[in-house]
Structure formats: structure tokens, C-alpha cells
Amino acid sequence: MWEDADVDQATPQMRDIIIIGSGPAGYTAAIYAARANLAPLVLKGLDAGGQLMLTTDVENFPGFPGGIMGPALMEDLEKQAHRFGAEILPAHVTKVDLSARPFGVWAGDQGWRANAVIIATGATARWLGVPGEEKLRGRGVSACATCDGFFFKDRELLVVGGGDSAMEEATFLTKFASKVTIVHRRDEFRASKIMVDRALANPKIEVIWNATVAEILGTDAVTGARLLDTVTGETTEVRADGVFMAIGHDPNTSLFAGQLALDSADYVAVHEPRTTTSVEGVFAAGDVTDTIYRQAVTAAGQGCKAAIDAEHFLEELSHSRAGAHAAG
């Protein structure tokens, strides 16, 4: 509750709706909420824009036949939300209280409260943390085959991982690449048998067992990788035009642990087809709920749904209060 908060709550600002996070889900929710005259507050975080900020060319978002740069798309979405009256702050949310309405949201010692909250904090791809990886992100290093595979026609690629997602990514990439090599740190995959069989039956797919990527090579673009043999300790270099990480994602849900129902992988659980969560008045959209698609367009669609769900909730709340006041 607000009274129990251990942060400065001297002048908490009341809002109809607060959107935590940006990216396609958060900004689309802001556009719809603003057009519904809800004057949403968007706390977009310090690393605003989500994973598209790491993507160079986006060619599969509807309405851009020539493609668009990921950061440019996020900038346009933010401008569109602002145009309709959304207030957007570069604030990083550090604490929430979802135990009762109005809900509490804080960024450091600045606090707000609202009767509806939309969570659009996204998920973060797991990276290896090896030399060359960060420098070459968007220049041959990727964590999304569906997003970036098209750019590697007739190229040789590496896929790092051993689970179902790695098998799926590798198989998908064979639609474009001339050769896909899966690099796995063990001598057997943890993926399901059907996924492994499908991948290994593909003539374009090869496997390097018992190996990890020690370094990604290249100056302006990926040219290869240095691999470490986990059995012998020896290193070898392999050439490649791209390296795709398929080692999982982590949903950005630590703020909500113990306050919202999360699934077994810590994604926010929503009551499909709605975006409602286990707490009435709290909605979630985008990659923070999505373990399957992880696309900008699906995140944007869910952001639209969340704003509409929140609008309906606030209307019903207003009507019930008006009825209670009249009865009193």
C-alpha cells in the first residue's frame, strides 16, 4: 500500500493509466490509450525502444515496403504516441505496488499512482558476453532469425545453442543461407527428438559438438568465430557471415515477482485472448508475455489489445463508482 512504501511519496501524481516500458507494445498501447483521451504516462526506461534498437533493417513490419531502421521505427512510434497526448518520460521504474488500487509506481524517489497499469517491459535475449559480440550486433550478430535471416542469402551462418529454439532457428535459416552450422557445448542436444531429427535431416545443417564461441571475429561485419573445444581446450577459427544466438530469453519481470502470476519461465501470465493478468486493472503486452512469436508486429498488436482492455476496465470502474455514489 502507499502508506507502507519505503520511498518518498510526498506528492504522488495520479494518472488514469501508466504504461511501463516502451518498444512496439508500449508505444502502441500509448497511441491507443491517448486516442481514448486517457492521457497515458509512459515510463519508457533508460534503454527505451526494446530489442528493435539493436536491429538495423526491419523489413517485415507492415507499411514499410522499403524497410526501416529499428531505431527509426521506435522514434516514429514514440512521436506518434506523443502527438496524441501521451506523456513519455525517460524514467526507469524501480518499484511497483500492485496490492491495491490506485497502484503505485516509482522511478527512484519520484512516484505516481494509477487505476490501470500496462506492463510492456519486454524480454532480453541472452548473449554470450564474448569479445566481438556487442560490437557486431546488427552487423552479423543477431538473436532473431525471423527478423534478420533474409539478409543472409547464400551466406554461411553459425547458430549457437542446443535447445528447440536453436533447432528451429537453424532450420529456418536454411531458407536463405547456403550453410548453417550449429555450435553446441555438449555432445548431445537438449532439444526434443522431433526438432533434432528435422534439423539433422536438413542437408544444409552441420553440427560442431563440444564447442563454445570464445570470440566473434570481424571489424565492420562478422567474418567468423573462434571456437573453444570443451574437451581438449584447443581453439579453432571457422569462417561465417553471421552468428545467431539461440540460448534463450529472459523476461523483464523481476519488478513484479510476488505481485503478479508468472508462468514457469517467469513471463507474465495473461488470460488469452485478453491481456488481463492475475491482478484486476493490470494488463501486459509484448515480449514480456510472449514465449513463441517475439515479433514487433505481434507485440504492437498486443499493445493495442492492452490499451483497449484498460479503457474498458476504467469505463466499468467509473460506472460502478458513479452507481455507488448515487446509491449512497
GROMACS .gro file of C-alpha atoms in nm:
model
  328
    1MET     CA    1   0.000   0.000   0.000
    2TRP     CA    2   0.105   0.359  -0.048
    3GLU     CA    3   0.120   0.424   0.326
    4ASP     CA    4   0.370   0.145   0.370
    5ALA     CA    5   0.604   0.248   0.090
    6ASP     CA    6   0.966   0.293   0.193
    7VAL     CA    7   1.035   0.559  -0.072
    8ASP     CA    8   0.947   0.927  -0.090
    9GLN     CA    9   0.574   0.958  -0.154
   10ALA     CA   10   0.526   1.325  -0.070
   11THR     CA   11   0.348   1.427  -0.389
   12PRO     CA   12   0.247   1.116  -0.585
   13GLN     CA   13   0.082   1.209  -0.914
   14MET     CA   14  -0.247   1.043  -1.001
   15ARG     CA   15  -0.298   0.916  -1.357
   16ASP     CA   16  -0.568   0.717  -1.530
   17ILE     CA   17  -0.315   0.478  -1.677
   18ILE     CA   18   0.058   0.417  -1.657
   19ILE     CA   19   0.249   0.220  -1.921
   20ILE     CA   20   0.574   0.067  -1.800
   21GLY     CA   21   0.817   0.011  -2.086
   22SER     CA   22   0.839   0.111  -2.446
   23GLY     CA   23   0.908  -0.080  -2.765
   24PRO     CA   24   0.630  -0.172  -3.009
   25ALA     CA   25   0.396  -0.292  -2.732
   26GLY     CA   26   0.437   0.006  -2.502
   27TYR     CA   27   0.421   0.272  -2.771
   28THR     CA   28   0.122   0.115  -2.946
   29ALA     CA   29  -0.060   0.093  -2.613
   30ALA     CA   30   0.024   0.460  -2.561
   31ILE     CA   31  -0.115   0.556  -2.902
   32TYR     CA   32  -0.446   0.380  -2.838
   33ALA     CA   33  -0.476   0.499  -2.479
   34ALA     CA   34  -0.400   0.858  -2.580
   35ARG     CA   35  -0.658   0.848  -2.859
   36ALA     CA   36  -0.909   0.731  -2.599
   37ASN     CA   37  -0.837   1.052  -2.402
   38LEU     CA   38  -0.676   0.862  -2.115
   39ALA     CA   39  -0.363   1.083  -2.116
   40PRO     CA   40  -0.130   0.788  -2.051
   41LEU     CA   41   0.202   0.826  -1.879
   42VAL     CA   42   0.473   0.617  -2.043
   43LEU     CA   43   0.778   0.539  -1.830
   44LYS     CA   44   0.994   0.418  -2.113
   45GLY     CA   45   1.306   0.322  -1.921
   46LEU     CA   46   1.665   0.418  -1.982
   47ASP     CA   47   1.711   0.168  -2.267
   48ALA     CA   48   1.396   0.268  -2.450
   49GLY     CA   49   1.269   0.107  -2.767
   50GLY     CA   50   1.323  -0.257  -2.682
   51GLN     CA   51   1.519  -0.504  -2.890
   52LEU     CA   52   1.449  -0.319  -3.214
   53MET     CA   53   1.705  -0.063  -3.101
   54LEU     CA   54   1.964  -0.332  -3.177
   55THR     CA   55   1.821  -0.411  -3.520
   56THR     CA   56   1.948  -0.236  -3.829
   57ASP     CA   57   1.696  -0.301  -4.107
   58VAL     CA   58   1.337  -0.400  -4.029
   59GLU     CA   59   1.172  -0.529  -4.346
   60ASN     CA   60   0.878  -0.726  -4.206
   61PHE     CA   61   0.686  -0.453  -4.022
   62PRO     CA   62   0.373  -0.371  -4.225
   63GLY     CA   63   0.363  -0.039  -4.406
   64PHE     CA   64   0.732  -0.003  -4.488
   65PRO     CA   65   0.787  -0.157  -4.833
   66GLY     CA   66   1.144  -0.031  -4.842
   67GLY     CA   67   1.219  -0.135  -4.485
   68ILE     CA   68   1.307   0.090  -4.193
   69MET     CA   69   1.584   0.105  -3.938
   70GLY     CA   70   1.483  -0.035  -3.599
   71PRO     CA   71   1.569   0.283  -3.403
   72ALA     CA   72   1.387   0.496  -3.663
   73LEU     CA   73   1.073   0.285  -3.626
   74MET     CA   74   1.082   0.328  -3.249
   75GLU     CA   75   1.136   0.701  -3.285
   76ASP     CA   76   0.834   0.728  -3.516
   77LEU     CA   77   0.615   0.528  -3.278
   78GLU     CA   78   0.718   0.749  -2.988
   79LYS     CA   79   0.642   1.064  -3.188
   80GLN     CA   80   0.302   0.924  -3.283
   81ALA     CA   81   0.215   0.850  -2.921
   82HIS     CA   82   0.331   1.196  -2.816
   83ARG     CA   83   0.123   1.356  -3.092
   84PHE     CA   84  -0.196   1.215  -2.942
   85GLY     CA   85  -0.114   1.336  -2.593
   86ALA     CA   86   0.087   1.062  -2.425
   87GLU     CA   87   0.342   1.190  -2.173
   88ILE     CA   88   0.666   0.999  -2.221
   89LEU     CA   89   0.942   1.011  -1.965
   90PRO     CA   90   1.290   0.851  -1.981
   91ALA     CA   91   1.237   0.708  -1.633
   92HIS     CA   92   1.345   0.363  -1.517
   93VAL     CA   93   1.085   0.206  -1.290
   94THR     CA   94   1.246   0.076  -0.972
   95LYS     CA   95   0.943  -0.028  -0.763
   96VAL     CA   96   0.575  -0.110  -0.805
   97ASP     CA   97   0.296  -0.179  -0.559
   98LEU     CA   98   0.013  -0.377  -0.718
   99SER     CA   99  -0.152  -0.482  -0.392
  100ALA     CA  100  -0.442  -0.237  -0.424
  101ARG     CA  101  -0.575   0.043  -0.643
  102PRO     CA  102  -0.459   0.302  -0.705
  103PHE     CA  103  -0.143   0.113  -0.793
  104GLY     CA  104   0.194   0.265  -0.704
  105VAL     CA  105   0.478   0.306  -0.949
  106TRP     CA  106   0.813   0.465  -0.866
  107ALA     CA  107   1.125   0.567  -1.054
  108GLY     CA  108   1.374   0.632  -0.778
  109ASP     CA  109   1.212   0.881  -0.541
  110GLN     CA  110   0.950   1.001  -0.792
  111GLY     CA  111   0.613   0.833  -0.755
  112TRP     CA  112   0.288   0.801  -0.945
  113ARG     CA  113  -0.033   0.612  -0.894
  114ALA     CA  114  -0.298   0.492  -1.136
  115ASN     CA  115  -0.607   0.275  -1.152
  116ALA     CA  116  -0.471   0.086  -1.454
  117VAL     CA  117  -0.121  -0.026  -1.543
  118ILE     CA  118   0.006  -0.179  -1.866
  119ILE     CA  119   0.328  -0.378  -1.839
  120ALA     CA  120   0.536  -0.372  -2.158
  121THR     CA  121   0.883  -0.431  -2.019
  122GLY     CA  122   0.977  -0.689  -2.283
  123ALA     CA  123   1.231  -0.968  -2.270
  124THR     CA  124   1.604  -0.964  -2.314
  125ALA     CA  125   1.787  -1.207  -2.539
  126ARG     CA  126   2.065  -1.395  -2.369
  127TRP     CA  127   2.407  -1.312  -2.507
  128LEU     CA  128   2.739  -1.488  -2.471
  129GLY     CA  129   2.936  -1.188  -2.349
  130VAL     CA  130   3.238  -1.276  -2.563
  131PRO     CA  131   3.471  -1.034  -2.742
  132GLY     CA  132   3.330  -0.901  -3.068
  133GLU     CA  133   2.969  -0.979  -2.983
  134GLU     CA  134   2.849  -0.636  -2.875
  135LYS     CA  135   3.048  -0.450  -3.140
  136LEU     CA  136   2.899  -0.661  -3.419
  137ARG     CA  137   2.536  -0.671  -3.306
  138GLY     CA  138   2.328  -0.576  -3.606
  139ARG     CA  139   2.632  -0.636  -3.826
  140GLY     CA  140   2.608  -1.011  -3.842
  141VAL     CA  141   2.535  -1.092  -3.479
  142SER     CA  142   2.166  -1.146  -3.410
  143ALA     CA  143   1.927  -1.317  -3.172
  144CYS     CA  144   1.632  -1.334  -3.414
  145ALA     CA  145   1.642  -1.548  -3.726
  146THR     CA  146   1.292  -1.440  -3.831
  147CYS     CA  147   1.396  -1.075  -3.812
  148ASP     CA  148   1.734  -1.097  -3.980
  149GLY     CA  149   1.761  -1.424  -4.174
  150PHE     CA  150   1.657  -1.262  -4.501
  151PHE     CA  151   1.977  -1.058  -4.507
  152PHE     CA  152   2.195  -1.368  -4.529
  153LYS     CA  153   2.103  -1.517  -4.864
  154ASP     CA  154   2.368  -1.763  -4.982
  155ARG     CA  155   2.584  -1.694  -4.676
  156GLU     CA  156   2.737  -1.926  -4.417
  157LEU     CA  157   2.598  -1.893  -4.067
  158LEU     CA  158   2.656  -2.018  -3.714
  159VAL     CA  159   2.374  -2.088  -3.469
  160VAL     CA  160   2.472  -2.113  -3.103
  161GLY     CA  161   2.256  -2.334  -2.880
  162GLY     CA  162   2.118  -2.681  -2.832
  163GLY     CA  163   1.751  -2.646  -2.744
  164ASP     CA  164   1.433  -2.639  -2.950
  165SER     CA  165   1.482  -2.271  -3.033
  166ALA     CA  166   1.828  -2.343  -3.176
  167MET     CA  167   1.690  -2.625  -3.394
  168GLU     CA  168   1.405  -2.402  -3.510
  169GLU     CA  169   1.633  -2.106  -3.584
  170ALA     CA  170   1.882  -2.322  -3.774
  171THR     CA  171   1.611  -2.486  -3.982
  172PHE     CA  172   1.453  -2.150  -4.062
  173LEU     CA  173   1.787  -2.000  -4.166
  174THR     CA  174   1.841  -2.274  -4.428
  175LYS     CA  175   1.573  -2.097  -4.634
  176PHE     CA  176   1.832  -1.828  -4.701
  177ALA     CA  177   2.181  -1.945  -4.606
  178SER     CA  178   2.400  -2.176  -4.809
  179LYS     CA  179   2.519  -2.347  -4.491
  180VAL     CA  180   2.419  -2.337  -4.124
  181THR     CA  181   2.644  -2.479  -3.855
  182ILE     CA  182   2.506  -2.538  -3.506
  183VAL     CA  183   2.766  -2.488  -3.233
  184HIS     CA  184   2.681  -2.678  -2.915
  185ARG     CA  185   2.881  -2.704  -2.596
  186ARG     CA  186   2.786  -3.067  -2.529
  187ASP     CA  187   2.785  -3.391  -2.729
  188GLU     CA  188   2.407  -3.415  -2.749
  189PHE     CA  189   2.119  -3.170  -2.788
  190ARG     CA  190   1.866  -3.099  -2.516
  191ALA     CA  191   1.604  -3.023  -2.781
  192SER     CA  192   1.307  -3.252  -2.842
  193LYS     CA  193   1.373  -3.552  -3.067
  194ILE     CA  194   1.140  -3.435  -3.341
  195MET     CA  195   1.316  -3.099  -3.363
  196VAL     CA  196   1.661  -3.260  -3.363
  197ASP     CA  197   1.565  -3.512  -3.630
  198ARG     CA  198   1.424  -3.237  -3.851
  199ALA     CA  199   1.739  -3.028  -3.818
  200LEU     CA  200   1.986  -3.310  -3.872
  201ALA     CA  201   1.795  -3.432  -4.177
  202ASN     CA  202   1.848  -3.096  -4.346
  203PRO     CA  203   2.144  -3.119  -4.586
  204LYS     CA  204   2.238  -2.755  -4.523
  205ILE     CA  205   2.286  -2.808  -4.148
  206GLU     CA  206   2.607  -2.928  -3.986
  207VAL     CA  207   2.698  -2.955  -3.616
  208ILE     CA  208   3.013  -2.875  -3.423
  209TRP     CA  209   2.988  -3.065  -3.094
  210ASN     CA  210   3.162  -2.989  -2.764
  211ALA     CA  211   3.243  -2.630  -2.856
  212THR     CA  212   3.171  -2.281  -2.735
  213VAL     CA  213   3.219  -1.948  -2.908
  214ALA     CA  214   3.518  -1.774  -2.749
  215GLU     CA  215   3.523  -1.471  -2.981
  216ILE     CA  216   3.331  -1.333  -3.277
  217LEU     CA  217   3.563  -1.213  -3.549
  218GLY     CA  218   3.527  -0.915  -3.780
  219THR     CA  219   3.578  -0.541  -3.796
  220ASP     CA  220   3.273  -0.390  -3.965
  221ALA     CA  221   3.088  -0.719  -4.015
  222VAL     CA  222   3.116  -1.077  -3.894
  223THR     CA  223   3.381  -1.278  -4.074
  224GLY     CA  224   3.397  -1.580  -3.846
  225ALA     CA  225   3.433  -1.705  -3.492
  226ARG     CA  226   3.697  -1.852  -3.266
  227LEU     CA  227   3.571  -2.173  -3.106
  228LEU     CA  228   3.692  -2.340  -2.788
  229ASP     CA  229   3.680  -2.719  -2.770
  230THR     CA  230   3.525  -2.802  -2.431
  231VAL     CA  231   3.702  -3.140  -2.421
  232THR     CA  232   4.056  -3.064  -2.541
  233GLY     CA  233   4.074  -2.692  -2.465
  234GLU     CA  234   4.202  -2.622  -2.816
  235THR     CA  235   4.080  -2.325  -3.019
  236THR     CA  236   4.000  -2.315  -3.387
  237GLU     CA  237   3.869  -2.048  -3.622
  238VAL     CA  238   3.571  -2.101  -3.851
  239ARG     CA  239   3.452  -1.860  -4.115
  240ALA     CA  240   3.096  -1.731  -4.106
  241ASP     CA  241   2.899  -1.433  -4.230
  242GLY     CA  242   2.669  -1.427  -3.930
  243VAL     CA  243   2.627  -1.564  -3.579
  244PHE     CA  244   2.279  -1.623  -3.439
  245MET     CA  245   2.230  -1.667  -3.065
  246ALA     CA  246   1.962  -1.918  -2.970
  247ILE     CA  247   2.031  -1.960  -2.600
  248GLY     CA  248   1.704  -1.821  -2.471
  249HIS     CA  249   1.541  -1.500  -2.350
  250ASP     CA  250   1.485  -1.360  -2.003
  251PRO     CA  251   1.158  -1.172  -1.945
  252ASN     CA  252   1.200  -0.842  -1.764
  253THR     CA  253   0.967  -0.930  -1.478
  254SER     CA  254   1.176  -0.903  -1.162
  255LEU     CA  255   0.975  -0.594  -1.059
  256PHE     CA  256   0.656  -0.798  -1.049
  257ALA     CA  257   0.770  -1.118  -0.879
  258GLY     CA  258   0.541  -1.199  -0.590
  259GLN     CA  259   0.281  -0.946  -0.706
  260LEU     CA  260   0.163  -1.095  -1.036
  261ALA     CA  261   0.118  -1.452  -1.152
  262LEU     CA  262   0.413  -1.553  -1.370
  263ASP     CA  263   0.445  -1.872  -1.573
  264SER     CA  264   0.713  -2.136  -1.522
  265ALA     CA  265   0.962  -1.930  -1.725
  266ASP     CA  266   0.879  -1.606  -1.537
  267TYR     CA  267   0.680  -1.447  -1.819
  268VAL     CA  268   0.369  -1.255  -1.713
  269ALA     CA  269   0.067  -1.485  -1.739
  270VAL     CA  270  -0.225  -1.329  -1.929
  271HIS     CA  271  -0.576  -1.459  -1.980
  272GLU     CA  272  -0.582  -1.500  -2.356
  273PRO     CA  273  -0.731  -1.364  -2.575
  274ARG     CA  274  -0.737  -1.071  -2.331
  275THR     CA  275  -0.430  -0.905  -2.185
  276THR     CA  276  -0.561  -0.921  -1.829
  277THR     CA  277  -0.330  -1.053  -1.559
  278SER     CA  278  -0.389  -1.205  -1.216
  279VAL     CA  279  -0.441  -0.853  -1.075
  280GLU     CA  280  -0.754  -0.669  -1.184
  281GLY     CA  281  -0.656  -0.345  -1.354
  282VAL     CA  282  -0.309  -0.465  -1.453
  283PHE     CA  283  -0.251  -0.565  -1.816
  284ALA     CA  284   0.055  -0.697  -2.000
  285ALA     CA  285   0.162  -0.688  -2.363
  286GLY     CA  286   0.451  -0.777  -2.588
  287ASP     CA  287   0.755  -0.993  -2.528
  288VAL     CA  288   0.707  -0.987  -2.151
  289THR     CA  289   0.420  -1.231  -2.214
  290ASP     CA  290   0.539  -1.399  -2.535
  291THR     CA  291   0.746  -1.717  -2.543
  292ILE     CA  292   0.662  -1.802  -2.905
  293TYR     CA  293   0.648  -1.521  -3.161
  294ARG     CA  294   0.866  -1.234  -3.034
  295GLN     CA  295   0.791  -1.012  -3.332
  296ALA     CA  296   0.745  -0.636  -3.343
  297VAL     CA  297   0.409  -0.668  -3.514
  298THR     CA  298   0.270  -0.918  -3.263
  299ALA     CA  299   0.393  -0.701  -2.976
  300ALA     CA  300   0.227  -0.396  -3.132
  301GLY     CA  301  -0.098  -0.589  -3.175
  302GLN     CA  302  -0.095  -0.696  -2.814
  303GLY     CA  303  -0.021  -0.338  -2.708
  304CYS     CA  304  -0.337  -0.231  -2.892
  305LYS     CA  305  -0.535  -0.500  -2.710
  306ALA     CA  306  -0.395  -0.396  -2.373
  307ALA     CA  307  -0.496  -0.033  -2.423
  308ILE     CA  308  -0.848  -0.133  -2.525
  309ASP     CA  309  -0.876  -0.372  -2.231
  310ALA     CA  310  -0.757  -0.099  -1.996
  311GLU     CA  311  -1.001   0.154  -2.145
  312HIS     CA  312  -1.293  -0.084  -2.091
  313PHE     CA  313  -1.177  -0.155  -1.736
  314LEU     CA  314  -1.159   0.214  -1.650
  315GLU     CA  315  -1.504   0.276  -1.801
  316GLU     CA  316  -1.655  -0.002  -1.589
  317LEU     CA  317  -1.474   0.129  -1.282
  318SER     CA  318  -1.612   0.477  -1.342
  319HIS     CA  319  -1.965   0.346  -1.388
  320SER     CA  320  -1.952   0.134  -1.074
  321ARG     CA  321  -1.828   0.430  -0.869
  322ALA     CA  322  -2.098   0.655  -1.011
  323GLY     CA  323  -2.358   0.394  -0.922
  324ALA     CA  324  -2.223   0.357  -0.572
  325HIS     CA  325  -2.223   0.735  -0.525
  326ALA     CA  326  -2.583   0.762  -0.647
  327ALA     CA  327  -2.691   0.479  -0.418
  328GLY     CA  328  -2.518   0.649  -0.125
   0.00000   0.00000   0.00000
